Amino acid sequence: MTTEDHLTFRQFMLREQDRVGTSSDLILLLEDIATACRVISHKIREGAFVGTLGATDDTNVQGETQKELDVIANDEFMRHCANSPRCAALVSEELDNVVWLKKEAKKGDYFIYFDPLDGSSNLELNISVGSIFSIVELQEDLTDLTDEAVLIAGTEQICAGYSLYGPSTSLVITTGHGVNGFTHQMGSGEFLLTFPDMTVPASTQEYAINASRQNFWDAATKRYVDECLAGKDGPRGKKFNMRWVASMVAEVHRILTRGGVFMYPMDSENASMGGRLRLLYEANPMGMIIEQAGGKASIGGSRILEVAPTDLHQRCGVILGSAEEVDLIDQYYSE
Ligand code: AFP
């Protein structure tokens, strides 16, 4: 296939406008987000030269040390999203509170949730990192702009996506009508449609979990992993492969490409925080993408997207990927 065969991001979005009625406001916002991702990708690639791969002296609201690039990526996301006249509020992993961009929010305005640089502890190692985002559209005018107003369940997302900064820069999005993947082309500067209609195969022989935490695992997680490890002679009757990149965006991209299951369950060590990964800007967008690709996404026994958020930086267990595997793990939770 030649470059001419690949639609640009804008061409694709305009076709989606005809096909499923994607609004011009959303298309313009997504173009701004795509620009932010291109800039972040560039800043990561020059990080070793300008000394931005390392840590700052600051910690974010979750008490994690911020990398210089965490801050840079956050600034880029905010700057580009603020272009959109429909963007009413921003929620970022790197910011304690909601950033309100309007004095009053109207029906049709957007709330944008993002993790500007997920996996940033991998930066010095030159291992893939990514940005994750989620968009919710207000269903009615909002007079009272309190931070509680942005606590909306994942089922209300109208769009979710991520950019993966790996050997190439990918942009993967869903607007609720399937999942499509684009690759940044150096030279034209465009994201081109390279992975149309991404789907997660229903079954798999690959799982991803941080196995160093097994002393903290609950019974359902232990049982699932033990049965995978038992291989051909075990109850699953097949050999499983294990992967752990410690970068959720890279794990989800692998699952969208060749299937698998990713697990970061709530365990006895992280239970007091509710889990490890954040609901609004990590679990929800990845949950929507995986479901739109035919997979499933669970907190361990129930759907991620149905969790009613009570806190901006709330965490939850995350189990997502091939439908058969997530169903089986959910079944173990219910038992
Ligand atoms: P950082 O952004 O702090 O590097 O965290 C990345 C992450 O949230 C997610 O991308 C990984 O799946 C997970 O943490 C890795 O956690 P471990 O430290 O347990 O490997």
GROMACS .gro file of C-alpha atoms and ligand atoms in nm:
model
  355
    1MET     CA    1   0.000   0.000   0.000
    2THR     CA    2   0.133   0.345  -0.084
    3THR     CA    3   0.097   0.668   0.110
    4GLU     CA    4  -0.171   0.781  -0.139
    5ASP     CA    5  -0.398   0.502  -0.015
    6HIS     CA    6  -0.404   0.636   0.340
    7LEU     CA    7  -0.660   0.900   0.437
    8THR     CA    8  -0.531   1.194   0.637
    9PHE     CA    9  -0.685   1.240   0.981
   10ARG     CA   10  -0.896   1.530   0.849
   11GLN     CA   11  -1.016   1.336   0.543
   12PHE     CA   12  -1.113   1.048   0.770
   13MET     CA   13  -1.298   1.273   1.015
   14LEU     CA   14  -1.489   1.446   0.734
   15ARG     CA   15  -1.598   1.105   0.606
   16GLU     CA   16  -1.709   1.020   0.958
   17GLN     CA   17  -1.909   1.343   0.961
   18ASP     CA   18  -2.100   1.220   0.654
   19ARG     CA   19  -2.124   0.863   0.780
   20VAL     CA   20  -2.219   0.906   1.146
   21GLY     CA   21  -2.271   1.280   1.193
   22THR     CA   22  -1.954   1.365   1.389
   23SER     CA   23  -1.985   1.736   1.472
   24SER     CA   24  -1.749   1.998   1.329
   25ASP     CA   25  -1.670   2.112   1.684
   26LEU     CA   26  -1.550   1.765   1.777
   27ILE     CA   27  -1.345   1.736   1.457
   28LEU     CA   28  -1.173   2.069   1.527
   29LEU     CA   29  -1.105   1.971   1.887
   30LEU     CA   30  -0.958   1.636   1.779
   31GLU     CA   31  -0.736   1.815   1.528
   32ASP     CA   32  -0.607   2.033   1.812
   33ILE     CA   33  -0.547   1.725   2.028
   34ALA     CA   34  -0.364   1.560   1.735
   35THR     CA   35  -0.144   1.870   1.712
   36ALA     CA   36  -0.071   1.853   2.085
   37CYS     CA   37   0.034   1.488   2.042
   38ARG     CA   38   0.264   1.573   1.751
   39VAL     CA   39   0.431   1.843   1.958
   40ILE     CA   40   0.465   1.614   2.262
   41SER     CA   41   0.615   1.343   2.041
   42HIS     CA   42   0.871   1.592   1.912
   43LYS     CA   43   0.953   1.716   2.264
   44ILE     CA   44   1.009   1.357   2.384
   45ARG     CA   45   1.243   1.287   2.092
   46GLU     CA   46   1.455   1.592   2.172
   47GLY     CA   47   1.443   1.525   2.550
   48ALA     CA   48   1.792   1.373   2.573
   49PHE     CA   49   1.946   1.679   2.404
   50VAL     CA   50   1.775   1.944   2.611
   51GLY     CA   51   1.780   1.754   2.942
   52THR     CA   52   1.406   1.708   2.996
   53LEU     CA   53   1.391   1.330   3.048
   54GLY     CA   54   1.447   1.352   3.422
   55ALA     CA   55   1.246   1.450   3.728
   56THR     CA   56   1.147   1.793   3.855
   57ASP     CA   57   1.152   1.876   4.227
   58ASP     CA   58   0.771   1.867   4.229
   59THR     CA   59   0.513   1.597   4.294
   60ASN     CA   60   0.164   1.583   4.147
   61VAL     CA   61  -0.160   1.548   4.342
   62GLN     CA   62  -0.110   1.171   4.364
   63GLY     CA   63   0.227   1.224   4.534
   64GLU     CA   64   0.420   1.102   4.227
   65THR     CA   65   0.738   1.278   4.122
   66GLN     CA   66   0.674   1.481   3.808
   67LYS     CA   67   0.910   1.444   3.514
   68GLU     CA   68   0.993   1.760   3.321
   69LEU     CA   69   0.815   1.606   3.025
   70ASP     CA   70   0.503   1.540   3.236
   71VAL     CA   71   0.479   1.915   3.287
   72ILE     CA   72   0.564   1.998   2.925
   73ALA     CA   73   0.306   1.749   2.791
   74ASN     CA   74   0.044   1.884   3.031
   75ASP     CA   75   0.108   2.242   2.912
   76GLU     CA   76   0.080   2.137   2.546
   77PHE     CA   77  -0.247   1.953   2.604
   78MET     CA   78  -0.395   2.248   2.790
   79ARG     CA   79  -0.279   2.502   2.534
   80HIS     CA   80  -0.423   2.315   2.236
   81CYS     CA   81  -0.750   2.208   2.401
   82ALA     CA   82  -0.813   2.566   2.512
   83ASN     CA   83  -0.837   2.658   2.140
   84SER     CA   84  -1.178   2.495   2.125
   85PRO     CA   85  -1.461   2.741   2.195
   86ARG     CA   86  -1.665   2.440   2.314
   87CYS     CA   87  -1.415   2.327   2.576
   88ALA     CA   88  -1.555   2.417   2.920
   89ALA     CA   89  -1.325   2.227   3.157
   90LEU     CA   90  -1.001   2.033   3.165
   91VAL     CA   91  -0.910   1.754   3.407
   92SER     CA   92  -0.549   1.637   3.407
   93GLU     CA   93  -0.352   1.380   3.602
   94GLU     CA   94  -0.098   1.652   3.663
   95LEU     CA   95  -0.336   1.913   3.809
   96ASP     CA   96  -0.496   1.908   4.153
   97ASN     CA   97  -0.823   2.069   4.045
   98VAL     CA   98  -1.046   2.120   3.743
   99VAL     CA   99  -0.938   2.401   3.510
  100TRP     CA  100  -1.253   2.592   3.412
  101LEU     CA  101  -1.220   2.772   3.079
  102LYS     CA  102  -1.566   2.931   3.086
  103LYS     CA  103  -1.775   3.128   3.331
  104GLU     CA  104  -2.079   2.923   3.239
  105ALA     CA  105  -2.096   2.591   3.062
  106LYS     CA  106  -2.364   2.528   2.800
  107LYS     CA  107  -2.528   2.216   2.660
  108GLY     CA  108  -2.295   2.082   2.390
  109ASP     CA  109  -1.978   2.206   2.562
  110TYR     CA  110  -1.698   1.960   2.631
  111PHE     CA  111  -1.518   1.835   2.939
  112ILE     CA  112  -1.176   1.693   2.848
  113TYR     CA  113  -0.994   1.449   3.074
  114PHE     CA  114  -0.632   1.355   3.004
  115ASP     CA  115  -0.319   1.187   3.124
  116PRO     CA  116  -0.068   1.395   2.926
  117LEU     CA  117   0.220   1.149   2.959
  118ASP     CA  118   0.141   0.801   3.085
  119GLY     CA  119   0.433   0.570   3.159
  120SER     CA  120   0.672   0.861   3.207
  121SER     CA  121   0.890   0.658   3.446
  122ASN     CA  122   1.001   0.482   3.123
  123LEU     CA  123   1.136   0.801   2.964
  124GLU     CA  124   1.506   0.760   3.046
  125LEU     CA  125   1.484   0.398   2.925
  126ASN     CA  126   1.361   0.502   2.579
  127ILE     CA  127   1.059   0.274   2.621
  128SER     CA  128   0.724   0.373   2.472
  129VAL     CA  129   0.506   0.625   2.657
  130GLY     CA  130   0.175   0.782   2.560
  131SER     CA  131  -0.099   1.040   2.611
  132ILE     CA  132  -0.457   0.934   2.693
  133PHE     CA  133  -0.771   1.147   2.660
  134SER     CA  134  -1.146   1.131   2.702
  135ILE     CA  135  -1.423   1.374   2.600
  136VAL     CA  136  -1.769   1.415   2.753
  137GLU     CA  137  -2.033   1.645   2.601
  138LEU     CA  138  -2.262   1.837   2.838
  139GLN     CA  139  -2.624   1.732   2.800
  140GLU     CA  140  -2.762   2.050   2.958
  141ASP     CA  141  -2.654   2.399   3.062
  142LEU     CA  142  -2.455   2.408   3.382
  143THR     CA  143  -2.496   2.707   3.610
  144ASP     CA  144  -2.298   2.583   3.906
  145LEU     CA  145  -1.936   2.526   3.800
  146THR     CA  146  -1.815   2.308   4.085
  147ASP     CA  147  -1.547   2.042   4.043
  148GLU     CA  148  -1.811   1.778   4.127
  149ALA     CA  149  -1.980   1.859   3.793
  150VAL     CA  150  -1.709   1.676   3.600
  151LEU     CA  151  -1.760   1.350   3.791
  152ILE     CA  152  -1.940   1.171   3.507
  153ALA     CA  153  -1.946   0.796   3.436
  154GLY     CA  154  -1.750   0.656   3.141
  155THR     CA  155  -2.071   0.553   2.962
  156GLU     CA  156  -2.118   0.926   2.882
  157GLN     CA  157  -1.791   0.960   2.689
  158ILE     CA  158  -1.845   1.066   2.327
  159CYS     CA  159  -1.483   1.016   2.232
  160ALA     CA  160  -1.165   0.859   2.368
  161GLY     CA  161  -0.818   0.816   2.234
  162TYR     CA  162  -0.449   0.790   2.293
  163SER     CA  163  -0.123   0.871   2.125
  164LEU     CA  164   0.161   0.622   2.155
  165TYR     CA  165   0.514   0.760   2.132
  166GLY     CA  166   0.707   0.453   2.021
  167PRO     CA  167   0.923   0.374   1.718
  168SER     CA  168   0.654   0.570   1.535
  169THR     CA  169   0.386   0.800   1.679
  170SER     CA  170   0.034   0.655   1.667
  171LEU     CA  171  -0.301   0.819   1.728
  172VAL     CA  172  -0.590   0.585   1.807
  173ILE     CA  173  -0.942   0.720   1.848
  174THR     CA  174  -1.301   0.621   1.889
  175THR     CA  175  -1.606   0.846   1.863
  176GLY     CA  176  -1.833   0.555   1.950
  177HIS     CA  177  -1.834   0.406   1.600
  178GLY     CA  178  -1.540   0.166   1.606
  179VAL     CA  179  -1.171   0.228   1.661
  180ASN     CA  180  -0.925   0.364   1.406
  181GLY     CA  181  -0.548   0.401   1.423
  182PHE     CA  182  -0.331   0.662   1.251
  183THR     CA  183   0.045   0.690   1.216
  184HIS     CA  184   0.232   1.019   1.208
  185GLN     CA  185   0.412   1.061   0.879
  186MET     CA  186   0.735   1.256   0.901
  187GLY     CA  187   0.757   1.500   0.615
  188SER     CA  188   0.388   1.570   0.558
  189GLY     CA  189   0.339   1.607   0.933
  190GLU     CA  190   0.001   1.434   0.893
  191PHE     CA  191  -0.152   1.150   1.088
  192LEU     CA  192  -0.250   0.897   0.818
  193LEU     CA  193  -0.506   0.619   0.861
  194THR     CA  194  -0.294   0.305   0.881
  195PHE     CA  195  -0.502   0.077   1.107
  196PRO     CA  196  -0.871   0.109   1.013
  197ASP     CA  197  -1.137  -0.073   1.218
  198MET     CA  198  -0.911  -0.207   1.491
  199THR     CA  199  -1.058  -0.507   1.671
  200VAL     CA  200  -0.956  -0.712   1.971
  201PRO     CA  201  -0.967  -1.086   1.896
  202ALA     CA  202  -1.215  -1.256   2.132
  203SER     CA  203  -0.966  -1.514   2.258
  204THR     CA  204  -0.597  -1.490   2.330
  205GLN     CA  205  -0.292  -1.668   2.471
  206GLU     CA  206  -0.123  -1.359   2.611
  207TYR     CA  207  -0.171  -1.167   2.935
  208ALA     CA  208  -0.003  -0.866   3.096
  209ILE     CA  209   0.032  -0.815   3.470
  210ASN     CA  210   0.301  -0.687   3.706
  211ALA     CA  211   0.387  -1.030   3.849
  212SER     CA  212   0.604  -0.879   4.125
  213ARG     CA  213   0.279  -0.792   4.304
  214GLN     CA  214   0.151  -1.149   4.334
  215ASN     CA  215   0.176  -1.150   4.713
  216PHE     CA  216  -0.092  -0.880   4.714
  217TRP     CA  217  -0.328  -1.036   4.457
  218ASP     CA  218  -0.686  -1.138   4.536
  219ALA     CA  219  -0.810  -1.496   4.481
  220ALA     CA  220  -0.959  -1.428   4.136
  221THR     CA  221  -0.635  -1.281   3.998
  222LYS     CA  222  -0.423  -1.560   4.153
  223ARG     CA  223  -0.651  -1.826   4.007
  224TYR     CA  224  -0.651  -1.672   3.658
  225VAL     CA  225  -0.271  -1.633   3.645
  226ASP     CA  226  -0.208  -1.979   3.796
  227GLU     CA  227  -0.429  -2.135   3.532
  228CYS     CA  228  -0.246  -1.947   3.254
  229LEU     CA  229   0.089  -2.058   3.395
  230ALA     CA  230  -0.028  -2.422   3.406
  231GLY     CA  231  -0.024  -2.413   3.025
  232LYS     CA  232  -0.133  -2.705   2.807
  233ASP     CA  233  -0.175  -2.943   3.102
  234GLY     CA  234  -0.379  -2.696   3.308
  235PRO     CA  235  -0.752  -2.619   3.298
  236ARG     CA  236  -0.707  -2.372   3.008
  237GLY     CA  237  -0.545  -2.642   2.793
  238LYS     CA  238  -0.313  -2.397   2.616
  239LYS     CA  239   0.019  -2.226   2.667
  240PHE     CA  240   0.013  -1.854   2.760
  241ASN     CA  241   0.270  -1.585   2.697
  242MET     CA  242   0.326  -1.296   2.941
  243ARG     CA  243   0.421  -0.932   2.867
  244TRP     CA  244   0.471  -0.626   3.089
  245VAL     CA  245   0.587  -0.291   2.945
  246ALA     CA  246   0.485  -0.082   3.250
  247SER     CA  247   0.328   0.162   3.005
  248MET     CA  248  -0.049   0.117   2.976
  249VAL     CA  249  -0.072   0.284   2.636
  250ALA     CA  250   0.177   0.038   2.488
  251GLU     CA  251  -0.006  -0.258   2.648
  252VAL     CA  252  -0.344  -0.143   2.512
  253HIS     CA  253  -0.194  -0.085   2.167
  254ARG     CA  254  -0.056  -0.439   2.168
  255ILE     CA  255  -0.397  -0.577   2.267
  256LEU     CA  256  -0.570  -0.379   1.990
  257THR     CA  257  -0.318  -0.516   1.744
  258ARG     CA  258  -0.292  -0.884   1.837
  259GLY     CA  259  -0.525  -0.943   2.133
  260GLY     CA  260  -0.446  -1.020   2.495
  261VAL     CA  261  -0.557  -0.914   2.839
  262PHE     CA  262  -0.413  -0.637   3.059
  263MET     CA  263  -0.459  -0.652   3.434
  264TYR     CA  264  -0.386  -0.396   3.703
  265PRO     CA  265  -0.628  -0.523   3.968
  266MET     CA  266  -0.703  -0.366   4.298
  267ASP     CA  267  -0.487  -0.564   4.541
  268SER     CA  268  -0.419  -0.569   4.914
  269GLU     CA  269  -0.142  -0.311   4.882
  270ASN     CA  270  -0.317  -0.054   4.661
  271ALA     CA  271  -0.671  -0.117   4.797
  272SER     CA  272  -0.657   0.183   5.030
  273MET     CA  273  -0.617   0.405   4.719
  274GLY     CA  274  -0.884   0.210   4.526
  275GLY     CA  275  -0.632   0.055   4.286
  276ARG     CA  276  -0.340   0.187   4.080
  277LEU     CA  277  -0.480   0.337   3.762
  278ARG     CA  278  -0.697   0.647   3.748
  279LEU     CA  279  -1.062   0.618   3.647
  280LEU     CA  280  -1.141   0.942   3.463
  281TYR     CA  281  -0.837   0.978   3.238
  282GLU     CA  282  -0.691   0.626   3.216
  283ALA     CA  283  -0.946   0.348   3.281
  284ASN     CA  284  -1.251   0.516   3.122
  285PRO     CA  285  -1.092   0.615   2.790
  286MET     CA  286  -0.908   0.284   2.755
  287GLY     CA  287  -1.228   0.102   2.855
  288MET     CA  288  -1.427   0.280   2.583
  289ILE     CA  289  -1.162   0.209   2.319
  290ILE     CA  290  -1.141  -0.160   2.408
  291GLU     CA  291  -1.521  -0.201   2.414
  292GLN     CA  292  -1.552  -0.021   2.081
  293ALA     CA  293  -1.298  -0.268   1.941
  294GLY     CA  294  -1.509  -0.563   2.057
  295GLY     CA  295  -1.323  -0.633   2.383
  296LYS     CA  296  -1.432  -0.588   2.743
  297ALA     CA  297  -1.315  -0.368   3.031
  298SER     CA  298  -1.384  -0.447   3.395
  299ILE     CA  299  -1.281  -0.333   3.741
  300GLY     CA  300  -1.303  -0.701   3.846
  301GLY     CA  301  -1.664  -0.816   3.846
  302SER     CA  302  -1.828  -0.515   3.680
  303ARG     CA  303  -1.784  -0.277   3.387
  304ILE     CA  304  -1.535   0.011   3.421
  305LEU     CA  305  -1.758   0.250   3.226
  306GLU     CA  306  -2.042   0.212   3.477
  307VAL     CA  307  -1.841   0.322   3.780
  308ALA     CA  308  -1.995   0.641   3.924
  309PRO     CA  309  -1.696   0.867   3.999
  310THR     CA  310  -1.677   1.036   4.337
  311ASP     CA  311  -1.333   1.193   4.309
  312LEU     CA  312  -1.133   1.365   4.035
  313HIS     CA  313  -0.828   1.144   4.075
  314GLN     CA  314  -1.016   0.829   4.177
  315ARG     CA  315  -0.843   0.498   4.107
  316CYS     CA  316  -0.986   0.158   4.021
  317GLY     CA  317  -0.889  -0.195   3.927
  318VAL     CA  318  -0.843  -0.240   3.551
  319ILE     CA  319  -0.886  -0.565   3.360
  320LEU     CA  320  -0.932  -0.519   2.987
  321GLY     CA  321  -0.881  -0.691   2.657
  322SER     CA  322  -1.010  -1.002   2.480
  323ALA     CA  323  -1.375  -1.059   2.571
  324GLU     CA  324  -1.344  -1.429   2.661
  325GLU     CA  325  -1.060  -1.365   2.905
  326VAL     CA  326  -1.226  -1.067   3.076
  327ASP     CA  327  -1.550  -1.268   3.105
  328LEU     CA  328  -1.358  -1.553   3.267
  329ILE     CA  329  -1.183  -1.322   3.516
  330ASP     CA  330  -1.517  -1.155   3.597
  331GLN     CA  331  -1.662  -1.501   3.656
  332TYR     CA  332  -1.379  -1.576   3.903
  333TYR     CA  333  -1.460  -1.250   4.082
  334SER     CA  334  -1.827  -1.343   4.109
  335GLU     CA  335  -1.734  -1.685   4.251
  336AFP     P1  336   0.391   0.623   3.533
  336AFP     O1  337   0.318   0.722   3.444
  336AFP     O2  338   0.411   0.676   3.670
  336AFP     O3  339   0.515   0.568   3.470
  336AFP     O4  340   0.288   0.502   3.553
  336AFP     C1  341   0.249   0.424   3.445
  336AFP     C2  342   0.132   0.341   3.483
  336AFP     O5  343   0.032   0.424   3.535
  336AFP     C3  344   0.075   0.258   3.369
  336AFP     O6  345   0.103   0.310   3.242
  336AFP     C4  346   0.139   0.123   3.388
  336AFP     O7  347   0.057   0.018   3.347
  336AFP     C5  348   0.163   0.115   3.536
  336AFP     O8  349   0.169   0.248   3.583
  336AFP     C6  350   0.292   0.044   3.566
  336AFP     O9  351   0.299   0.021   3.701
  336AFP     P2  352   0.416  -0.066   3.771
  336AFP    O10  353   0.506   0.036   3.832
  336AFP    O11  354   0.344  -0.147   3.872
  336AFP    O12  355   0.485  -0.150   3.669
   0.00000   0.00000   0.00000
